[in-house]
Coordinates of C-alpha atoms in Angstrom, one line a residue:
X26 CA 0.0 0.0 0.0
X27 CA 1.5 3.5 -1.3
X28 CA 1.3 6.2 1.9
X29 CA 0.8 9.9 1.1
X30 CA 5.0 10.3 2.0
X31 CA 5.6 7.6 -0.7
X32 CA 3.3 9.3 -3.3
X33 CA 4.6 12.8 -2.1
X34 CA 8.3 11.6 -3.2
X35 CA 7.2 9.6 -6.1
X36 CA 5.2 13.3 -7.7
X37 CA 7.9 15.6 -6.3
X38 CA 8.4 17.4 -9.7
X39 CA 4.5 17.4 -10.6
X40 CA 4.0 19.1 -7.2
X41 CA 7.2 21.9 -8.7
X42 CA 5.4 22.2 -12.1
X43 CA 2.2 22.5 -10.9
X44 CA 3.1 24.8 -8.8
X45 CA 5.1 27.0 -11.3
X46 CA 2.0 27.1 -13.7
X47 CA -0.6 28.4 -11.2
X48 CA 2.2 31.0 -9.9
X49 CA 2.9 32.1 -13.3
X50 CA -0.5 32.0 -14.3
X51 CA -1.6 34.1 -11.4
X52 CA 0.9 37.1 -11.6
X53 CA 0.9 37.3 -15.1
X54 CA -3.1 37.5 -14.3
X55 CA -2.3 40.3 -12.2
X56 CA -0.4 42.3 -14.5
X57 CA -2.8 41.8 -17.1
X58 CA -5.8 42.9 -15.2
X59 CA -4.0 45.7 -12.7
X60 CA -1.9 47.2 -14.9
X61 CA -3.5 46.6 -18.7
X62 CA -6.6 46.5 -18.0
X63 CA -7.8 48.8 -15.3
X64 CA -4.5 51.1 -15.0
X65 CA -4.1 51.5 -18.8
X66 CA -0.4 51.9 -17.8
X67 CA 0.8 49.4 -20.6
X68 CA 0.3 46.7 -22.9
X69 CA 2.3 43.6 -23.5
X70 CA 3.9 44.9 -26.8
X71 CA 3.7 48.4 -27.0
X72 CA 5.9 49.0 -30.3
X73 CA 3.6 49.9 -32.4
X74 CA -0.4 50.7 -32.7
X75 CA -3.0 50.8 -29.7
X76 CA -4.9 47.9 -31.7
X77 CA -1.7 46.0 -31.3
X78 CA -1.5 46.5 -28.0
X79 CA -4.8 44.8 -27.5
X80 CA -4.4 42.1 -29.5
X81 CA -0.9 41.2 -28.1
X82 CA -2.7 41.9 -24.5
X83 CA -5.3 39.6 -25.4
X84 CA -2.2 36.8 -26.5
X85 CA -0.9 37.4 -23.1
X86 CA -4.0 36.6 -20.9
X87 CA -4.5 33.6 -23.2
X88 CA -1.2 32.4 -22.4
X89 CA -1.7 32.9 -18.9
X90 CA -5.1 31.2 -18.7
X91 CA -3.8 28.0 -20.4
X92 CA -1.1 28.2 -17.6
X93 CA -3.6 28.4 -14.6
X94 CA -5.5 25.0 -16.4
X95 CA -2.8 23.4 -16.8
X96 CA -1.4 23.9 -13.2
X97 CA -4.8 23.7 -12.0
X98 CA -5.3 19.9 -13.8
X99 CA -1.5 19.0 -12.5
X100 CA -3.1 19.8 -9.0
X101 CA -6.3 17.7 -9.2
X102 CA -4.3 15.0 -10.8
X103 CA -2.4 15.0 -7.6
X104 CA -5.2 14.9 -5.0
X105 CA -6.7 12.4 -7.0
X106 CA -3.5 10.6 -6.1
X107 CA -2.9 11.8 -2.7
X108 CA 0.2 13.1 -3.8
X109 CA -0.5 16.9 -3.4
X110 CA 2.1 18.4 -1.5
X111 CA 1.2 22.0 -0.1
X112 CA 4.1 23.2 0.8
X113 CA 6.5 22.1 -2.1
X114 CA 3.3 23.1 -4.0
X115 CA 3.7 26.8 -2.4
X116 CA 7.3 27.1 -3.4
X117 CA 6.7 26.3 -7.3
X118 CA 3.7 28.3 -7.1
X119 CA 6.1 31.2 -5.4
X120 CA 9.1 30.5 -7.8
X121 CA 7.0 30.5 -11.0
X122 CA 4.8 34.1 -10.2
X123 CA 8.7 35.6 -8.8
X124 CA 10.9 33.9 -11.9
X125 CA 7.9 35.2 -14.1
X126 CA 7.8 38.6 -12.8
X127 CA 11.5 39.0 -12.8
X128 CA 11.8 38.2 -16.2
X129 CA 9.4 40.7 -17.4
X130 CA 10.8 42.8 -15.5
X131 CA 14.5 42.6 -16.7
X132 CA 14.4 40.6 -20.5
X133 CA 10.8 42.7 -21.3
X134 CA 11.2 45.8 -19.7
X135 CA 15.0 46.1 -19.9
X136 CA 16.6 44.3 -22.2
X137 CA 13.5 43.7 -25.1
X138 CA 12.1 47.4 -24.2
X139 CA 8.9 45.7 -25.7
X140 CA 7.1 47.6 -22.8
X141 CA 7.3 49.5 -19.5
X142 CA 5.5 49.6 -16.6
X143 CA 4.7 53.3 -17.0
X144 CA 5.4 56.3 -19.3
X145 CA 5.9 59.4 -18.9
X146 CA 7.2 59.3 -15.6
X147 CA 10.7 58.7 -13.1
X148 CA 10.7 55.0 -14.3
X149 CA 13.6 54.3 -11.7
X150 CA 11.6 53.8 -8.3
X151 CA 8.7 51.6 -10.2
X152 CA 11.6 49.7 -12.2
X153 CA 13.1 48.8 -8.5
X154 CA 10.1 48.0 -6.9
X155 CA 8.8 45.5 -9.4
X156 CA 12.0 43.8 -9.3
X157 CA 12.6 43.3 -5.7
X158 CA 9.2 42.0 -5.1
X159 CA 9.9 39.4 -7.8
X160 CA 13.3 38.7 -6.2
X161 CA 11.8 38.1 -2.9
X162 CA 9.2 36.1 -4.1
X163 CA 11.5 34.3 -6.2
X164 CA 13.8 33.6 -3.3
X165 CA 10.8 32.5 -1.1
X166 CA 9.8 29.9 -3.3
X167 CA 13.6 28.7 -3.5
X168 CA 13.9 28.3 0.0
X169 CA 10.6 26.2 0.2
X170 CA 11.7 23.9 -2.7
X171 CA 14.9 23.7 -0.9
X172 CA 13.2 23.0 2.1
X173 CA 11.0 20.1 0.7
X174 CA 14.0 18.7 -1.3
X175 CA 15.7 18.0 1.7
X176 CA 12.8 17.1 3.8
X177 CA 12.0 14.0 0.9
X178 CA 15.8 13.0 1.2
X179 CA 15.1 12.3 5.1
X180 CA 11.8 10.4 4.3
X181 CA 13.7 8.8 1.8
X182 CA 16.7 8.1 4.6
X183 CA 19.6 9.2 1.8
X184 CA 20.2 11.6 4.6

């Protein structure tokens, strides 16, 4: 008979993924809504018309809805299995929306210049906030996954 700790280690890396899809899924869901939708502050590609904008806007929230499903399926799959683990769960879920953000923030923003997060203003201070929130939520997720790497390695007794 399998026990929840042996399904737990056997769905380790379906508890990661699933977790990285709903977290990426769910802060790309907030910059989509907060800052496209109801802020009008940007759109996802902002290099050329307004009706571009949408449309790549629209590309953007599709590709974060197929995330959530797809994280959200991973996570019913588990139950189903009794294999869901919360907490290494909460770490994907943290490193996905924090690696997500972070990329946007430096590849997009910085290094693509596809978009900002405002115009017309002192970019610096909103540049540095979104950055270090997705650090930190980044590095929160990395020290769960940490956590529940080595906390299957004693259930395992390799350590």
């Amino acid at each position: 008979m399998t026990t929840s700790h042996d399904a737990r280690l056997n769905y380790l890396g379906r508890n990661l993924l699933s977790g990285c899809l709903l977290g990426l899924g769910f802060v790309a869901f907030i910059d989509e809504a907060v800052f496209h939708q109801i802020l009008h502050w940007h759109h996802f590609y902002d290099k050329s018309t307004p009706d571009i904008g949408l449309v790549s806007d629209g590309l953007f929230h599709a590709f974060s809805w197929f995330s959530t499903i797809a994280g959200a399926f991973l996570v019913s799959d588990l139950r189903r299995r009794k294999a869901w683990w919360p907490k290494r769960w909460l770490g994907g879920f943290l490193f996905g929306g924090g690696a997500f953000q972070l990329y946007d923030g430096t590849i997009q923003h910085k290094l693509m210049r596809i978009h900002q997060i405002r115009y017309n203003v002192e970019i610096a201070p909103y540049d540095w906030v979104w950055n270090i929130i997705a650090a930190l939520i980044l590095i929160a997720g990395l020290i769960l996954i940490f956590r529940t790497g080595r906390e299957s390695k004693m259930l395992e007794g390799t350590i």
